PDB file of C-alpha atoms in Angstrom:
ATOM      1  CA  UNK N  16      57.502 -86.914 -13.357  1.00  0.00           C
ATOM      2  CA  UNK N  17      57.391 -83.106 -12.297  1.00  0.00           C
ATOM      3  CA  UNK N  18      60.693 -83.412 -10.357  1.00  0.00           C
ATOM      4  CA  UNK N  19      64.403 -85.682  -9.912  1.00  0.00           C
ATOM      5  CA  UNK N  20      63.021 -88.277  -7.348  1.00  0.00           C
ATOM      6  CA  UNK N  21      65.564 -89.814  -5.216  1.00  0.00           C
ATOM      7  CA  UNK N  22      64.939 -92.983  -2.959  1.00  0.00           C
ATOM      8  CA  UNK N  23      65.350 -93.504   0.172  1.00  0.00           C
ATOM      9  CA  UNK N  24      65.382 -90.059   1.041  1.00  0.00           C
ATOM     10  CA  UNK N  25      67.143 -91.747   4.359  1.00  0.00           C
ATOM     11  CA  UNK N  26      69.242 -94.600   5.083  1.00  0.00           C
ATOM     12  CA  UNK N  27      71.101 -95.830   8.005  1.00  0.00           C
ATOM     13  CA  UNK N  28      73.276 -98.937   7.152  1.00  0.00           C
ATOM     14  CA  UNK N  29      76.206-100.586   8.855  1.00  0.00           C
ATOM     15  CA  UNK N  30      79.674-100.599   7.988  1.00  0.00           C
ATOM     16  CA  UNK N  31      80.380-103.353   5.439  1.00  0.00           C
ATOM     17  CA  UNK N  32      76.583-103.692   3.967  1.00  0.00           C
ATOM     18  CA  UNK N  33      75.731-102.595   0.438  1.00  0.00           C
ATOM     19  CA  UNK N  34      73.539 -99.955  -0.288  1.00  0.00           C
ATOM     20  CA  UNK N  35      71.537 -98.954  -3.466  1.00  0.00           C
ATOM     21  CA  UNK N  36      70.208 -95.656  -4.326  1.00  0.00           C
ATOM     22  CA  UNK N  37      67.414 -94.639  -6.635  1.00  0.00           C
ATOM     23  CA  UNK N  38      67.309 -91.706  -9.169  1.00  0.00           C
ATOM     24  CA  UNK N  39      64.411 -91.303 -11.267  1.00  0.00           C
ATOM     25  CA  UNK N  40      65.122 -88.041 -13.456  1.00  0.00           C
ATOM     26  CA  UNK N  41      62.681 -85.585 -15.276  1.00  0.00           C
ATOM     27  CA  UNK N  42      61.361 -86.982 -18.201  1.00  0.00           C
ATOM     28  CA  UNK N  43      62.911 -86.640 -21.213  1.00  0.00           C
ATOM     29  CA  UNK N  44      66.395 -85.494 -19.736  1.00  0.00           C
ATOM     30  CA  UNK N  45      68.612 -87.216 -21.171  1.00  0.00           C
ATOM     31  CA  UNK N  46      71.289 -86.349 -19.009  1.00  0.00           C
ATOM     32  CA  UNK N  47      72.056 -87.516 -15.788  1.00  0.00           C
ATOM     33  CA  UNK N  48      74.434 -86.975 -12.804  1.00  0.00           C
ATOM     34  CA  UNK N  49      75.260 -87.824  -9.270  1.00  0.00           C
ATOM     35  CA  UNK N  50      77.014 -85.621  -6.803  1.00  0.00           C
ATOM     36  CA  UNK N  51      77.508 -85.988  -3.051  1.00  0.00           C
ATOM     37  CA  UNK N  52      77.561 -83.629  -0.733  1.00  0.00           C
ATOM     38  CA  UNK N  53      79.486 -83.828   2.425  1.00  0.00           C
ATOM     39  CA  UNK N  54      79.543 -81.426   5.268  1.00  0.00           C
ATOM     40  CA  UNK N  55      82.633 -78.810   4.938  1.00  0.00           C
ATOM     41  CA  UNK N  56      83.621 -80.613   1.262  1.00  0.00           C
ATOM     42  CA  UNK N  57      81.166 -79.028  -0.807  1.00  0.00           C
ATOM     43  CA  UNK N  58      79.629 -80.831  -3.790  1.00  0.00           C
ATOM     44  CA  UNK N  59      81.480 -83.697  -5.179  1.00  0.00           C
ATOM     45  CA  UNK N  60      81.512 -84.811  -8.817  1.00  0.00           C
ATOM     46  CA  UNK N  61      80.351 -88.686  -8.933  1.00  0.00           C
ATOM     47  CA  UNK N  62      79.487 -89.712 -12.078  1.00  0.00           C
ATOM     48  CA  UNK N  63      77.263 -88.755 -15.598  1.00  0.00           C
ATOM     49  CA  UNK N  64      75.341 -90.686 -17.926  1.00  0.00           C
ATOM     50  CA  UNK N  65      74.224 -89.527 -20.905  1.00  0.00           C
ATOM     51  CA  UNK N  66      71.121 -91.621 -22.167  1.00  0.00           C
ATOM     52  CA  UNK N  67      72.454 -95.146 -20.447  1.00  0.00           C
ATOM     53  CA  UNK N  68      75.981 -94.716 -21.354  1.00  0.00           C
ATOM     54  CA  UNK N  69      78.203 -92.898 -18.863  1.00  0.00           C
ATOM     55  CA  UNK N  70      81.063 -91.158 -20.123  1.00  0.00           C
ATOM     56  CA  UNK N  71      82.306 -89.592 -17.489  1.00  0.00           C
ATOM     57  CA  UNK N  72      82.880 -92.154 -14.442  1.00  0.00           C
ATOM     58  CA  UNK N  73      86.044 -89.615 -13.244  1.00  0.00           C
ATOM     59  CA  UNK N  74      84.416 -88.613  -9.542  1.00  0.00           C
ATOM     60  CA  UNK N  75      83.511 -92.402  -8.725  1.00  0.00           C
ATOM     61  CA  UNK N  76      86.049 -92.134  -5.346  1.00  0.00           C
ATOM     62  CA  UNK N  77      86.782 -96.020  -5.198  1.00  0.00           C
ATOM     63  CA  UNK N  78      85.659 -99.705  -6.894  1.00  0.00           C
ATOM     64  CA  UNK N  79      83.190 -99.639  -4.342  1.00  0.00           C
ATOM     65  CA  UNK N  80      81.273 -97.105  -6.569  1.00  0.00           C
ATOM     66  CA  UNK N  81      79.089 -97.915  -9.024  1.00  0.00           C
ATOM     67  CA  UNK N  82      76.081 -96.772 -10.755  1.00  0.00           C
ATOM     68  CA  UNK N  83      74.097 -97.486 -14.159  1.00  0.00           C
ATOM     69  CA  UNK N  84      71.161 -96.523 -16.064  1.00  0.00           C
ATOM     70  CA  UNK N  85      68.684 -98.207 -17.571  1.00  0.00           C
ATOM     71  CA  UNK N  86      66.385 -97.200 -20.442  1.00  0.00           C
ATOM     72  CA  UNK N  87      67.436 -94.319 -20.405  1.00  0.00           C
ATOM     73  CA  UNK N  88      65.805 -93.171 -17.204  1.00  0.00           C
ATOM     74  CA  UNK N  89      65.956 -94.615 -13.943  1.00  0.00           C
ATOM     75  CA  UNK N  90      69.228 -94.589 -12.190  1.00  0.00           C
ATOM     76  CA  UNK N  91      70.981 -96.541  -9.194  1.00  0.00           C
ATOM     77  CA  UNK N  92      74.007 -95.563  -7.598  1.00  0.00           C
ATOM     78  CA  UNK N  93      75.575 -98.611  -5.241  1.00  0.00           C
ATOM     79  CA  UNK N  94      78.244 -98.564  -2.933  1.00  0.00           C
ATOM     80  CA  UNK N  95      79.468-102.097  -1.716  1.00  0.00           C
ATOM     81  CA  UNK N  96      81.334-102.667   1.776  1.00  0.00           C
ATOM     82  CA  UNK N  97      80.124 -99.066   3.024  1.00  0.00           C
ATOM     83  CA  UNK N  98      82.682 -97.566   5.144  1.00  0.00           C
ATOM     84  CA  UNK N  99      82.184 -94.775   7.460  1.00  0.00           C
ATOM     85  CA  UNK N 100      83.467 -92.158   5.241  1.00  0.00           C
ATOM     86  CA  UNK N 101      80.855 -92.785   2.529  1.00  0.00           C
ATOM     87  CA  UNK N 102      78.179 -90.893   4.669  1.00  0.00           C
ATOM     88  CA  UNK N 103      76.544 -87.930   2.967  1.00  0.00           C
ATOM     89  CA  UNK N 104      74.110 -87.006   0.911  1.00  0.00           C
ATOM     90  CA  UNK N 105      74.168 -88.413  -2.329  1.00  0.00           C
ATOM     91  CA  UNK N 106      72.069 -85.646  -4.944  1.00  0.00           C
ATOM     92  CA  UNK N 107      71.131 -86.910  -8.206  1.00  0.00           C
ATOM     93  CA  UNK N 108      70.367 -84.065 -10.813  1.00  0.00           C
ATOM     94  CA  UNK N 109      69.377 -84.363 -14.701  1.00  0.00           C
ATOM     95  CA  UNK N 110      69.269 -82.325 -17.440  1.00  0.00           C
ATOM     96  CA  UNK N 111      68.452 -81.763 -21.287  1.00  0.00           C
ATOM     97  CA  UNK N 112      70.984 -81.971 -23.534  1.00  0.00           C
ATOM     98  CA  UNK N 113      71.836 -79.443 -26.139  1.00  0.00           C
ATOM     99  CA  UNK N 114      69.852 -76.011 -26.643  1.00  0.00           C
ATOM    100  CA  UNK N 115      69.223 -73.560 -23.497  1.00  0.00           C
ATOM    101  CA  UNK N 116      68.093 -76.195 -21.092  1.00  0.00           C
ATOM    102  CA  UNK N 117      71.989 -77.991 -21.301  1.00  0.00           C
ATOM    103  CA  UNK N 118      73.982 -77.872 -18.336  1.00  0.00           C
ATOM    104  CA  UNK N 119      71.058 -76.216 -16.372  1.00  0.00           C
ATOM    105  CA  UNK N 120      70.341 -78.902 -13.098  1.00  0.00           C
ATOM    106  CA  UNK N 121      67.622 -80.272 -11.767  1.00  0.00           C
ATOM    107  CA  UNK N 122      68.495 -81.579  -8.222  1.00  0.00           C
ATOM    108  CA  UNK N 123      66.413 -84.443  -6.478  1.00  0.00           C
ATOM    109  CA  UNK N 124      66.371 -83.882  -2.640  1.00  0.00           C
ATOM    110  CA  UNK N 125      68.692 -86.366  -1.959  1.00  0.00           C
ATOM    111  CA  UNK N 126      69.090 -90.104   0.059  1.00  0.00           C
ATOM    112  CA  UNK N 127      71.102 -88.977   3.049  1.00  0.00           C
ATOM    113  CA  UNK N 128      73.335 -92.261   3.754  1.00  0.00           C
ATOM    114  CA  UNK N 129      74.606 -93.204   7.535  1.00  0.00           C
ATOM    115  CA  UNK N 130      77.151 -95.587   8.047  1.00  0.00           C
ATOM    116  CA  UNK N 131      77.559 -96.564  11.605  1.00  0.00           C
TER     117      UNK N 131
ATOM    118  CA  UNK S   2      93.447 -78.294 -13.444  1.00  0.00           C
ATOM    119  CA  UNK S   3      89.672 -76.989 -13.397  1.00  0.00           C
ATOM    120  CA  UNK S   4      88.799 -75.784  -9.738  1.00  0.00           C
ATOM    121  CA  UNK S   5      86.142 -73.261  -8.439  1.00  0.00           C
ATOM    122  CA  UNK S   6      86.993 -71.746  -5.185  1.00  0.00           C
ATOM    123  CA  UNK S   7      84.808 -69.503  -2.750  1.00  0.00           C
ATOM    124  CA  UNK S   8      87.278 -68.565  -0.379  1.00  0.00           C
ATOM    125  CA  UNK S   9      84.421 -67.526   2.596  1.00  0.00           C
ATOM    126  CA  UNK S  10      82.665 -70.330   3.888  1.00  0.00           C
ATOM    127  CA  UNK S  11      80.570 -67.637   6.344  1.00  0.00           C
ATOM    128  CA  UNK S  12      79.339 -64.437   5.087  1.00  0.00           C
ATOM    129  CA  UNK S  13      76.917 -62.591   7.888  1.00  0.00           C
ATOM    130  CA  UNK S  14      75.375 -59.141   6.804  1.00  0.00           C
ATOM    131  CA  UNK S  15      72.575 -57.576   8.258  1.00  0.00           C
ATOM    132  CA  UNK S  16      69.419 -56.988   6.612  1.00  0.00           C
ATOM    133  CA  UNK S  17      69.425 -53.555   3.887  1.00  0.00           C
ATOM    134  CA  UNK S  18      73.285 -54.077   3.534  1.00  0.00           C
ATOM    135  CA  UNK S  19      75.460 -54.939   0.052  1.00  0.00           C
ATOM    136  CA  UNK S  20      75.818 -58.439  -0.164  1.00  0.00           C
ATOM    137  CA  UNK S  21      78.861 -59.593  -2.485  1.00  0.00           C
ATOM    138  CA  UNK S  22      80.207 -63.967  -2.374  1.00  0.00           C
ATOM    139  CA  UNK S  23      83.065 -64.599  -4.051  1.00  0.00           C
ATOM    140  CA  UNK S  24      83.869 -67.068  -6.476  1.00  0.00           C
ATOM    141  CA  UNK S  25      87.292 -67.599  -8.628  1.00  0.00           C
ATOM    142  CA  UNK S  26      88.168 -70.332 -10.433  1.00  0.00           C
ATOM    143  CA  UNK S  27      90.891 -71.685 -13.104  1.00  0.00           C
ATOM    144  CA  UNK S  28      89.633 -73.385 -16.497  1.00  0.00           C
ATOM    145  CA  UNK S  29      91.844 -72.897 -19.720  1.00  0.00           C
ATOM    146  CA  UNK S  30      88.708 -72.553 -21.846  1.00  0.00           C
ATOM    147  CA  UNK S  31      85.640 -70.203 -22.204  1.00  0.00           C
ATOM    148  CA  UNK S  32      83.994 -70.849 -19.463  1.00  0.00           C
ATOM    149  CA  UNK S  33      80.370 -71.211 -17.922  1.00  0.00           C
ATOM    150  CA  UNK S  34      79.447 -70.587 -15.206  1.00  0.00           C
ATOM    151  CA  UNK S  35      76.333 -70.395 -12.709  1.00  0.00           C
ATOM    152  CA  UNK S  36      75.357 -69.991  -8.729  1.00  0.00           C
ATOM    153  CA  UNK S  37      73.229 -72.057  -7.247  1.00  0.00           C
ATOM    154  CA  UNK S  38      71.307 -72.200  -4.420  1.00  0.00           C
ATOM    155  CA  UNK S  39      69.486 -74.206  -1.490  1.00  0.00           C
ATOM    156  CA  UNK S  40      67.416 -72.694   1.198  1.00  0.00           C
ATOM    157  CA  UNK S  41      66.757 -74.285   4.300  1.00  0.00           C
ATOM    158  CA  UNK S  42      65.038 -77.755   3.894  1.00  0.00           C
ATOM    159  CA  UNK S  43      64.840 -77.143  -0.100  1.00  0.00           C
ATOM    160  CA  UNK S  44      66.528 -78.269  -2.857  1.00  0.00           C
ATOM    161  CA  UNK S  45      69.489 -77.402  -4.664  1.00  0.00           C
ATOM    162  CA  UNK S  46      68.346 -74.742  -7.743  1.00  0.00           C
ATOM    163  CA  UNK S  47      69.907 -72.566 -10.005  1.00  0.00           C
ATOM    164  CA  UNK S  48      70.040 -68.839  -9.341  1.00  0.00           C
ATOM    165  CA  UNK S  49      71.458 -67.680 -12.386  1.00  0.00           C
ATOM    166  CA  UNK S  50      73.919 -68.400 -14.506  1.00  0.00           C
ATOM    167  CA  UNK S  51      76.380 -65.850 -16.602  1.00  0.00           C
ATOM    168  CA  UNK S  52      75.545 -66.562 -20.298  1.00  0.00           C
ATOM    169  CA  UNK S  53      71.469 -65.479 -19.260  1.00  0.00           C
ATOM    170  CA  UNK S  54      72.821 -61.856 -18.281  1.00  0.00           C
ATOM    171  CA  UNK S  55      69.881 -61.422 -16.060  1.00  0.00           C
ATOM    172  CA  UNK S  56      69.249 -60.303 -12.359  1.00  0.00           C
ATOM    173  CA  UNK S  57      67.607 -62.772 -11.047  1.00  0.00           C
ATOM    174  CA  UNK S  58      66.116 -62.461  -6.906  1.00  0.00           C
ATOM    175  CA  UNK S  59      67.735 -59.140  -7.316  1.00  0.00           C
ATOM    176  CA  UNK S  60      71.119 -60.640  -7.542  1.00  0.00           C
ATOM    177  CA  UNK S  61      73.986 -60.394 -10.174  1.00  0.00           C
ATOM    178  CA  UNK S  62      76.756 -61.631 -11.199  1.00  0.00           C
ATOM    179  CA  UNK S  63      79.293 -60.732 -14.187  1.00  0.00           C
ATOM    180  CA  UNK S  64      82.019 -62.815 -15.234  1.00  0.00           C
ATOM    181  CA  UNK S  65      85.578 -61.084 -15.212  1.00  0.00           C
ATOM    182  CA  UNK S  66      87.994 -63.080 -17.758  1.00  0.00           C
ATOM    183  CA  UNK S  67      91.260 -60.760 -16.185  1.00  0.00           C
ATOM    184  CA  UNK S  68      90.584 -61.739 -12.790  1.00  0.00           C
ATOM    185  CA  UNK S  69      89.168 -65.044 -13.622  1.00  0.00           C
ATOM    186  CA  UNK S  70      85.898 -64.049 -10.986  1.00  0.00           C
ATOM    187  CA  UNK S  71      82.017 -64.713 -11.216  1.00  0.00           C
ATOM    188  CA  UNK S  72      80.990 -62.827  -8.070  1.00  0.00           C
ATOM    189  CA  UNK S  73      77.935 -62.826  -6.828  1.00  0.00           C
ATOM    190  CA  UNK S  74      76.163 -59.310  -6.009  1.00  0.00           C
ATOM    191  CA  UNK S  75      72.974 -57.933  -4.172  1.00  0.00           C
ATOM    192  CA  UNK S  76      72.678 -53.932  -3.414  1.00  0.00           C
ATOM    193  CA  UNK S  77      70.172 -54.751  -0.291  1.00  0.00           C
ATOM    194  CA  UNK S  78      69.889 -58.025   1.421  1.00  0.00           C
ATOM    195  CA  UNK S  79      66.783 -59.381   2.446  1.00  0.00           C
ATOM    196  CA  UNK S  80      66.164 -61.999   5.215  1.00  0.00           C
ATOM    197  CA  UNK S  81      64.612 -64.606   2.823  1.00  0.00           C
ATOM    198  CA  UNK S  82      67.875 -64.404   0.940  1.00  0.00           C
ATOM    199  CA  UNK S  83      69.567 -66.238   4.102  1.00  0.00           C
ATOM    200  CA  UNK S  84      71.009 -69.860   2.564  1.00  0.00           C
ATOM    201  CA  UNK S  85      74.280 -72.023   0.820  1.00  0.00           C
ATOM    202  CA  UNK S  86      74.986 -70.567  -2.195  1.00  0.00           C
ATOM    203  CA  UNK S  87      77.597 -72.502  -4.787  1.00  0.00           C
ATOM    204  CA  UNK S  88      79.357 -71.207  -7.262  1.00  0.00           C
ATOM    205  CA  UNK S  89      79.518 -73.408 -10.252  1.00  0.00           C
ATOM    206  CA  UNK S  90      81.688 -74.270 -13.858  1.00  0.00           C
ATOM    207  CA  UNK S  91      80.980 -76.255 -16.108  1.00  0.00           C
ATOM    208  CA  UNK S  92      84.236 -78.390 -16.909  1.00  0.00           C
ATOM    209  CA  UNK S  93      82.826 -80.983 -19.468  1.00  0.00           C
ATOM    210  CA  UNK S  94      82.683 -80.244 -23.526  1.00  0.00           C
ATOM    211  CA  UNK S  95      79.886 -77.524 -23.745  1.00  0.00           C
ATOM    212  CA  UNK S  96      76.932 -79.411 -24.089  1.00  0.00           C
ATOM    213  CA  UNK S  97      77.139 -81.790 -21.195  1.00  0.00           C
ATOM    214  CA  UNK S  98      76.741 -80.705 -17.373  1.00  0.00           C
ATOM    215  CA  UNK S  99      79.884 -81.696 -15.542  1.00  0.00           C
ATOM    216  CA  UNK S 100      79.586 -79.020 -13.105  1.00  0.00           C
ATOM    217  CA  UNK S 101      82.296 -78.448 -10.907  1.00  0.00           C
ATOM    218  CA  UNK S 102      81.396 -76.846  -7.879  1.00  0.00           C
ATOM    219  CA  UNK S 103      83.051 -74.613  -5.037  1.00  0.00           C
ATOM    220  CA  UNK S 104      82.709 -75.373  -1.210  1.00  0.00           C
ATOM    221  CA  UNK S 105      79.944 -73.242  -1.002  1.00  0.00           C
ATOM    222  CA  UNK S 106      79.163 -70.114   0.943  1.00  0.00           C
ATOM    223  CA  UNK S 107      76.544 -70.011   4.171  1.00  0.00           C
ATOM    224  CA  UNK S 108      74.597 -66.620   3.742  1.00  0.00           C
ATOM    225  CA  UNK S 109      73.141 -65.353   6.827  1.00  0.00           C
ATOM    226  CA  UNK S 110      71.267 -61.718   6.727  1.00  0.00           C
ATOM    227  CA  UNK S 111      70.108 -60.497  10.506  1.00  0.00           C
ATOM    228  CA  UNK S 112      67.337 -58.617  10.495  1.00  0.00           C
TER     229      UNK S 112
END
């Protein structure tokens, strides 16, 4: 596609449910992160795949966490039991690996979670 | 440990003035490093970043190994430059994007 898609670009969930969000990167970036972004804590490391594998899982802040990737595109990031603390707005971003285009980000606009 | 820190989370200039937001951070390689951006309602893009050497918006920034600072720089603000800008590393091997980023810095220019 032109851009990162992200899906939903809004949810509002209670405390307890699961939630799944969507990341469908640029095609052919191979790379693939997730961030969140919380008001007054800046942008927070989640989790990278490159192609479907994910080799850094360091950000992911509890076993709640989880995300894969499958074909080496489309990405879902769920969060089981959502507490209250896990509102934000989860960004997913992708890149190309290797050459100029590596480590340069393309963000998606974001699924902005509420947990009541 | 490999941390990026823009100490103000505020900067308010009015419109003609030098703009400068700070960024330091602490990484025991070479590192790289890049500001991004997000206007109001957009998305998050990159500004620049210090390997490109370029002036991009008519904003710089140079990386200072000493004083382990990638400071941002504009001789005149401009209205349209109002936004969050983050200061970024990357802290992975150097050809994945791990980017580590700072809190972020709210850039308001009065007219």
């Amino acid at each position: 596609g032109a851009g990162v898609s992200q899906s939903p670009s809004n949810k509002v969930t209670e405390k307890g449910k699961d939630v799944e969000l969507r990341c469908d990167p640029i095609s052919g970036h191979t790379a693939l992160y997730w961030y969140r972004q919380s008001l007054g804590q800046g942008l927070e490391f989640l989790i990278y795949f490159q192609g479907n594998s994910a080799p850094d899982k360091s950000g992911l802040p509890s076993d709640r966490f989880s995300a894969e990737r499958t074909g080496g595109s489309v990405s879902t990031l769920t969060i089981q039991r959502t507490q209250q603390e896990d509102s934000a707005v989860y960004l997913c971003a992708s890149s190309l690996t290797g050459g100029s285009g590596a480590n340069v980000l393309t963000f998606g606009a974001g699924s902005r979670l509420t947990v009541l | 440990a490999q941390r990026v820190t823009q100490p103000e989370k505020l900067l308010s200039v009015f419109k003609g003035a030098p703009v400068e937001l700070k960024c330091n951070y602490s990484y025991s390689g070479s590192p790289e490093l890049f500001w991004y951006v997000q206007y109001s309602r957009q998305r998050l893009q990159l500004l620049l970043r210090h390997i490109s050497r370029e002036s991009i918006k008519g904003f710089t920034a140079d990386l200072n190994k000493g004083e382990t600072s990638f400071h941002l720089k504009k001789p005149f603000a401009q209205e349209e430059d109002s936004a969050m800008y983050y200061c970024a590393l990357n802290g992975g091997s150097s050809n994945t994007g791990k980017l580590i980023f700072g809190q972020g810095t709210t850039l308001q220019v009065k007219p």
